[in-house]
Amino acid sequence: MRAVQVVGYHDKLQLNDIPKPEITGPLDVIVRIGGAGVCRTDLHILEGQWAEKSGVTLPYTIGHENAGWVEAIGDAVTNVTVGEKVILHPLITCGLCRACRAGDDVHCENSRFPGIDTDGGYAEYLKTTARSVVGIDDSLEPADVAALADAGLTAYHAAAKVARMTRPGEVCVIIGAGGLGHIGIQVLKAISGVTLVVVDRNPDAVALAVDVGADQGIVADGSHVQQILDLTGGHGAEAVLDFVGEGGATAEGIAMLRRAGNYFVVGYGENIDVPTIDVISTEINFIGNLVGSYNDLGELMTLAAQGKVKLHTTTYALDDFQQALDDLDAGRVRGRAILVP
């Protein structure tokens, strides 16, 4: 089968012919890929940022946002059938460790992460397990929802935390209205009563944010921090949900935050630099967000089936993987880029 692989860091990906995966265990599931999301993390992988953390042996197949059709199953699989449309939770988990038993499978002690530390979905087929496949509604197509497997799941996981920790009418500032941000906006509008103010450097992204439900959009032109303070009577927002995490976004986000506010970190790339005395004197909190649980993904698929969360996508043929990455890196993708084998 064809697969797009990392052959070296600081190098371009290659499209290679590799063996098709086979069923070897009773809970194995092989999925024929219908769509694979192109994520900024893929760019960070090529930059070598994940090399030590993942410990993956090169070459390997990239791609961690995947959906498709069940091609084959092990003899103990009962939750999906051959031919069924599915989206894949990004982790392969054990189901037996303390975290899995608690339903917090994103922190599984024995997890594997296709596309990060094992073969992923920039390919025609992917091997996973019964614990990782979520059936999707007949009204949804794999290529239309693939990026919800990670970008959407991460946005949902973080937005659900915001919803639990805020009250209707309080202000949440979302930094970044791109691939994750435009999903987080829709989730928060569906499950919470916060006032959503979205900040982005790109006027087109701000327009998209308002189109999908933001109460107000602000272009990050240097005056945006003061605009947030003015909107909140000088106090700042109760919550800041940062989908960028680099390029100075964290310093600006902290400046927008109210006393006792919560800063939800999703995007990454720079260090958070804040004096500890400021943390304790204002009682601000920094909350990390890593993907989401299997149940989170199921809930997100419910919102998608209800039409409350829709991805804005641009599709590319698998052969055009480099163009997709180049467009993402250059900021030419509104929403998410999807590779279709």
Coordinates of C-alpha atoms in Angstrom, one line a residue:
M1 CA 0.0 0.0 0.0
R2 CA 1.0 3.6 -0.3
A3 CA 2.1 5.5 2.8
V4 CA 3.6 8.9 3.5
Q5 CA 6.6 8.4 5.8
V6 CA 9.0 10.4 7.9
V7 CA 12.5 9.3 6.6
G8 CA 14.5 11.9 8.5
Y9 CA 14.0 15.0 10.6
H10 CA 14.5 18.3 9.0
D11 CA 13.8 16.5 5.7
K12 CA 10.7 16.2 3.5
L13 CA 8.3 13.3 3.8
Q14 CA 8.3 10.5 1.2
L15 CA 5.5 8.5 -0.4
N16 CA 6.6 4.9 -0.2
D17 CA 5.1 1.4 -0.9
I18 CA 5.0 -0.6 2.3
P19 CA 3.2 -3.8 3.3
K20 CA -0.5 -3.6 4.1
P21 CA -1.2 -4.2 7.9
E22 CA -2.6 -7.6 8.9
I23 CA -4.8 -8.8 11.8
T24 CA -2.5 -10.5 14.4
G25 CA -4.5 -10.2 17.6
P26 CA -8.1 -10.8 18.6
L27 CA -8.9 -7.1 19.2
D28 CA -7.2 -5.7 16.1
V29 CA -9.1 -3.5 13.7
I30 CA -7.8 -2.5 10.3
V31 CA -9.3 0.6 8.8
R32 CA -9.3 1.7 5.2
I33 CA -8.5 5.4 5.5
G34 CA -11.1 7.7 4.1
G35 CA -9.5 10.9 5.4
A36 CA -6.4 11.9 7.4
G37 CA -6.1 15.3 9.0
V38 CA -3.0 17.4 8.4
C39 CA -2.0 18.9 11.7
R40 CA 0.6 21.5 12.8
T41 CA 2.0 18.8 15.0
D42 CA 3.1 17.0 11.8
L43 CA 5.2 20.0 11.0
H44 CA 6.7 19.9 14.6
I45 CA 7.5 16.2 14.1
L46 CA 9.5 17.0 11.0
E47 CA 11.3 19.7 12.9
G48 CA 12.4 17.0 15.3
Q49 CA 10.5 18.4 18.3
W50 CA 9.0 14.9 19.0
A51 CA 12.1 12.9 18.3
E52 CA 13.2 12.2 21.9
K53 CA 9.7 12.1 23.3
S54 CA 8.4 9.6 20.9
G55 CA 11.5 7.5 20.4
V56 CA 10.0 6.2 17.1
T57 CA 12.2 4.3 14.7
L58 CA 12.4 5.9 11.2
P59 CA 11.0 5.5 8.7
Y60 CA 7.4 5.4 9.9
T61 CA 4.0 6.6 8.6
I62 CA 2.8 9.9 9.9
G63 CA -0.8 11.0 10.5
H64 CA -2.8 11.0 13.7
E65 CA -6.3 12.3 12.7
N66 CA -8.0 9.4 11.0
A67 CA -11.4 8.1 9.9
G68 CA -12.5 5.5 7.4
W69 CA -14.2 2.2 7.0
V70 CA -13.6 -1.0 8.9
E71 CA -11.7 -3.4 6.6
A72 CA -11.0 -6.3 8.9
I73 CA -11.4 -7.2 12.5
G74 CA -10.0 -9.7 15.0
D75 CA -12.2 -12.6 16.2
A76 CA -12.9 -10.9 19.6
V77 CA -14.1 -7.6 18.2
T78 CA -17.8 -7.0 18.8
N79 CA -18.3 -3.2 18.8
V80 CA -17.8 -2.6 15.1
T81 CA -18.4 -4.6 11.9
V82 CA -16.6 -4.8 8.6
G83 CA -17.7 -2.0 6.3
E84 CA -18.8 0.3 9.2
K85 CA -17.8 4.0 9.1
V86 CA -15.6 4.9 12.0
I87 CA -13.4 7.6 13.4
L88 CA -10.3 6.6 15.4
H89 CA -9.4 7.8 18.8
P90 CA -5.8 8.9 18.4
L91 CA -4.4 6.6 21.1
I92 CA -4.2 2.8 21.3
T93 CA -4.8 2.1 24.9
C94 CA -4.6 -1.0 27.2
G95 CA -7.8 -0.8 29.1
L96 CA -6.2 -2.2 32.2
C97 CA -4.1 0.5 33.9
R98 CA -5.4 2.9 36.6
A99 CA -6.0 5.7 34.1
C100 CA -8.0 3.5 31.7
R101 CA -10.0 2.0 34.5
A102 CA -11.0 5.6 35.5
G103 CA -12.0 6.5 32.0
D104 CA -9.0 8.8 31.6
D105 CA -7.6 6.7 28.8
V106 CA -5.7 9.7 27.3
H107 CA -3.2 9.1 30.2
C108 CA -3.0 5.3 29.6
E109 CA 0.3 4.1 31.0
N110 CA 0.8 1.7 28.1
S111 CA -0.6 3.7 25.2
R112 CA 0.7 4.0 21.6
F113 CA 0.0 7.0 19.4
P114 CA -0.3 6.2 15.7
G115 CA 1.3 8.9 13.7
I116 CA 3.5 9.9 16.6
D117 CA 5.3 6.8 17.9
T118 CA 3.9 4.1 15.6
D119 CA 2.5 4.0 12.0
G120 CA -0.3 6.4 11.4
G121 CA -2.9 7.3 8.8
Y122 CA -1.2 9.1 5.9
A123 CA -1.8 5.8 4.1
E124 CA -4.4 3.6 2.5
Y125 CA -4.8 1.4 5.6
L126 CA -4.1 1.7 9.4
K127 CA -4.1 -0.9 12.1
T128 CA -5.6 0.0 15.5
T129 CA -7.7 -1.8 18.1
A130 CA -11.4 -2.2 19.1
R131 CA -10.8 0.2 22.0
S132 CA -9.9 3.0 19.6
V133 CA -12.8 2.9 17.0
V134 CA -15.9 5.0 17.4
G135 CA -18.8 4.4 14.9
I136 CA -20.0 7.6 13.2
D137 CA -23.5 8.5 12.0
D138 CA -24.6 7.6 8.5
S139 CA -25.0 11.3 7.8
L140 CA -21.3 11.8 8.3
E141 CA -18.4 10.9 5.9
P142 CA -14.9 10.0 7.1
A143 CA -13.1 12.8 5.1
D144 CA -15.5 15.3 6.6
V145 CA -14.8 14.4 10.3
A146 CA -11.3 12.9 10.2
A147 CA -9.7 16.0 11.8
L148 CA -12.2 15.7 14.7
A149 CA -10.2 12.7 15.8
D150 CA -7.4 14.9 17.3
A151 CA -7.9 18.6 16.5
G152 CA -11.6 18.3 17.3
L153 CA -11.1 16.0 20.2
T154 CA -8.5 18.3 21.7
A155 CA -10.7 21.3 21.2
Y156 CA -13.7 19.5 22.7
H157 CA -11.6 18.3 25.7
A158 CA -10.5 21.9 26.5
A159 CA -13.8 23.5 25.7
A160 CA -15.6 21.1 28.0
K161 CA -13.2 22.1 30.8
V162 CA -14.0 25.8 30.1
A163 CA -17.7 25.0 30.2
R164 CA -17.4 23.2 33.6
M165 CA -15.4 26.1 35.1
T166 CA -17.4 29.1 33.9
R167 CA -20.9 30.5 34.3
P168 CA -23.2 31.9 31.7
G169 CA -22.4 35.4 30.8
E170 CA -18.7 35.2 31.8
V171 CA -16.2 35.9 29.1
C172 CA -13.9 33.4 27.4
V173 CA -11.2 34.7 25.1
I174 CA -10.2 32.2 22.4
I175 CA -6.8 32.9 20.9
G176 CA -6.6 31.4 17.4
A177 CA -9.5 30.7 15.1
G178 CA -7.7 28.2 12.9
G179 CA -8.0 24.4 12.7
L180 CA -8.7 23.9 16.4
G181 CA -10.1 27.2 17.3
H182 CA -13.0 27.1 14.9
I183 CA -14.0 23.8 16.4
G184 CA -13.7 25.0 20.0
I185 CA -15.9 28.0 19.2
Q186 CA -18.7 25.7 18.0
V187 CA -18.3 23.3 21.0
L188 CA -18.5 26.2 23.5
K189 CA -21.6 27.6 21.8
A190 CA -23.2 24.2 22.0
I191 CA -22.5 23.3 25.6
S192 CA -22.0 26.6 27.5
G193 CA -23.3 30.1 28.1
V194 CA -20.1 32.0 28.0
T195 CA -19.6 35.1 25.9
L196 CA -17.0 34.2 23.3
V197 CA -14.5 36.7 22.1
V198 CA -12.0 35.4 19.5
V199 CA -8.6 36.9 18.7
D200 CA -6.6 36.1 15.6
R201 CA -4.0 37.8 13.5
N202 CA -5.7 36.8 10.3
P203 CA -8.9 38.9 9.4
D204 CA -10.3 35.9 7.4
A205 CA -9.9 33.7 10.4
V206 CA -11.7 36.3 12.6
A207 CA -14.5 36.4 10.0
L208 CA -14.8 32.6 10.1
A209 CA -14.9 32.7 13.9
V210 CA -17.9 35.1 13.9
D211 CA -19.5 33.0 11.2
V212 CA -19.4 29.8 13.3
G213 CA -20.7 31.4 16.5
A214 CA -18.2 33.8 18.2
D215 CA -20.0 36.7 19.9
Q216 CA -17.2 39.0 18.8
G217 CA -14.0 38.8 16.7
I218 CA -10.9 41.0 17.2
V219 CA -8.0 41.2 14.8
A220 CA -4.7 41.0 16.7
D221 CA -3.2 44.2 15.5
G222 CA -1.5 45.4 18.7
S223 CA -4.5 46.9 20.3
H224 CA -6.3 43.6 21.0
V225 CA -5.2 43.2 24.6
Q226 CA -6.6 46.7 25.5
Q227 CA -9.7 45.9 23.5
I228 CA -10.3 42.8 25.7
L229 CA -9.7 44.9 28.9
D230 CA -12.1 47.5 27.7
L231 CA -14.8 44.9 26.9
T232 CA -14.5 43.5 30.5
G233 CA -14.4 46.8 32.4
G234 CA -10.7 46.6 32.9
H235 CA -10.9 43.2 34.7
G236 CA -10.0 40.8 32.0
A237 CA -11.7 37.5 31.0
E238 CA -12.6 34.7 33.3
A239 CA -11.1 32.2 30.9
V240 CA -8.5 32.3 28.1
L241 CA -8.4 29.3 25.8
D242 CA -5.1 29.5 23.9
F243 CA -5.0 27.4 20.7
V244 CA -1.7 29.1 19.6
G245 CA 0.8 28.9 22.4
E246 CA 3.6 30.6 20.5
G247 CA 4.6 33.9 18.9
G248 CA 3.9 35.9 22.0
A249 CA 0.4 34.6 22.4
T250 CA 0.9 33.5 26.0
A251 CA 2.1 36.8 27.3
E252 CA -0.8 38.5 25.6
G253 CA -3.2 35.9 26.9
I254 CA -2.0 36.3 30.5
A255 CA -2.5 40.1 30.1
M256 CA -6.1 39.5 29.1
L257 CA -6.8 37.2 32.1
R258 CA -8.9 38.3 35.1
R259 CA -7.8 37.7 38.7
A260 CA -8.6 34.1 39.7
G261 CA -9.0 33.4 36.0
N262 CA -8.1 30.2 34.2
Y263 CA -5.7 29.9 31.3
F264 CA -6.3 26.8 29.2
V265 CA -3.2 25.9 27.2
V266 CA -3.7 23.9 24.0
G267 CA -1.2 25.3 21.4
Y268 CA 2.5 25.0 22.2
G269 CA 5.9 26.2 21.0
E270 CA 7.0 28.8 23.5
N271 CA 7.6 29.0 27.3
I272 CA 5.1 30.6 29.6
D273 CA 7.1 33.3 31.4
V274 CA 5.2 34.7 34.5
P275 CA 6.6 35.6 37.9
T276 CA 5.4 33.2 40.5
I277 CA 4.4 36.1 42.7
D278 CA 1.9 37.1 40.0
V279 CA 0.5 33.6 40.0
I280 CA -0.1 33.5 43.7
S281 CA -1.2 37.2 44.2
T282 CA -3.8 37.0 41.5
E283 CA -4.6 33.2 41.9
I284 CA -4.5 32.6 38.2
N285 CA -4.4 29.0 37.0
F286 CA -2.7 27.3 34.1
I287 CA -4.4 24.2 32.8
G288 CA -2.9 21.9 30.2
N289 CA -5.0 20.0 27.7
L290 CA -3.9 16.8 25.9
V291 CA -6.2 15.3 23.3
G292 CA -9.2 13.8 25.1
S293 CA -10.8 10.6 26.2
Y294 CA -12.7 8.0 24.1
N295 CA -15.9 9.2 25.8
D296 CA -15.1 12.8 24.8
L297 CA -14.8 11.6 21.2
G298 CA -18.1 9.9 21.4
E299 CA -19.8 13.1 22.7
L300 CA -18.1 15.1 20.0
M301 CA -19.5 12.8 17.3
T302 CA -23.0 13.3 18.8
L303 CA -22.6 17.1 18.3
A304 CA -21.3 16.5 14.8
A305 CA -24.3 14.3 14.0
Q306 CA -26.6 17.0 15.4
G307 CA -25.0 19.5 13.0
K308 CA -23.7 21.6 15.9
V309 CA -20.0 21.1 15.1
K310 CA -18.9 21.3 11.5
L311 CA -15.4 21.2 10.1
H312 CA -14.2 23.6 7.5
T313 CA -11.9 21.5 5.4
T314 CA -9.8 21.6 2.3
T315 CA -9.1 18.2 0.8
Y316 CA -5.9 17.0 -1.0
A317 CA -5.1 13.7 -2.7
L318 CA -2.6 11.6 -0.8
D319 CA -0.1 12.2 -3.6
D320 CA -0.4 16.0 -2.9
F321 CA 0.7 15.6 0.8
Q322 CA 3.6 18.1 0.4
Q323 CA 1.3 20.8 -1.0
A324 CA -1.0 20.3 2.0
L325 CA 1.9 20.7 4.4
D326 CA 3.2 23.7 2.6
D327 CA -0.3 25.3 2.6
L328 CA -0.7 24.7 6.3
D329 CA 2.8 26.0 7.1
A330 CA 2.2 29.2 5.1
G331 CA -1.2 29.8 6.7
R332 CA -3.2 29.2 3.5
V333 CA -5.5 26.6 5.1
R334 CA -8.8 27.9 6.6
G335 CA -10.0 25.2 9.0
R336 CA -8.3 21.8 8.4
A337 CA -6.5 20.2 5.5
I338 CA -7.5 16.6 4.8
L339 CA -5.6 13.9 2.8
V340 CA -7.8 11.5 0.9
P341 CA -6.1 8.3 -0.4

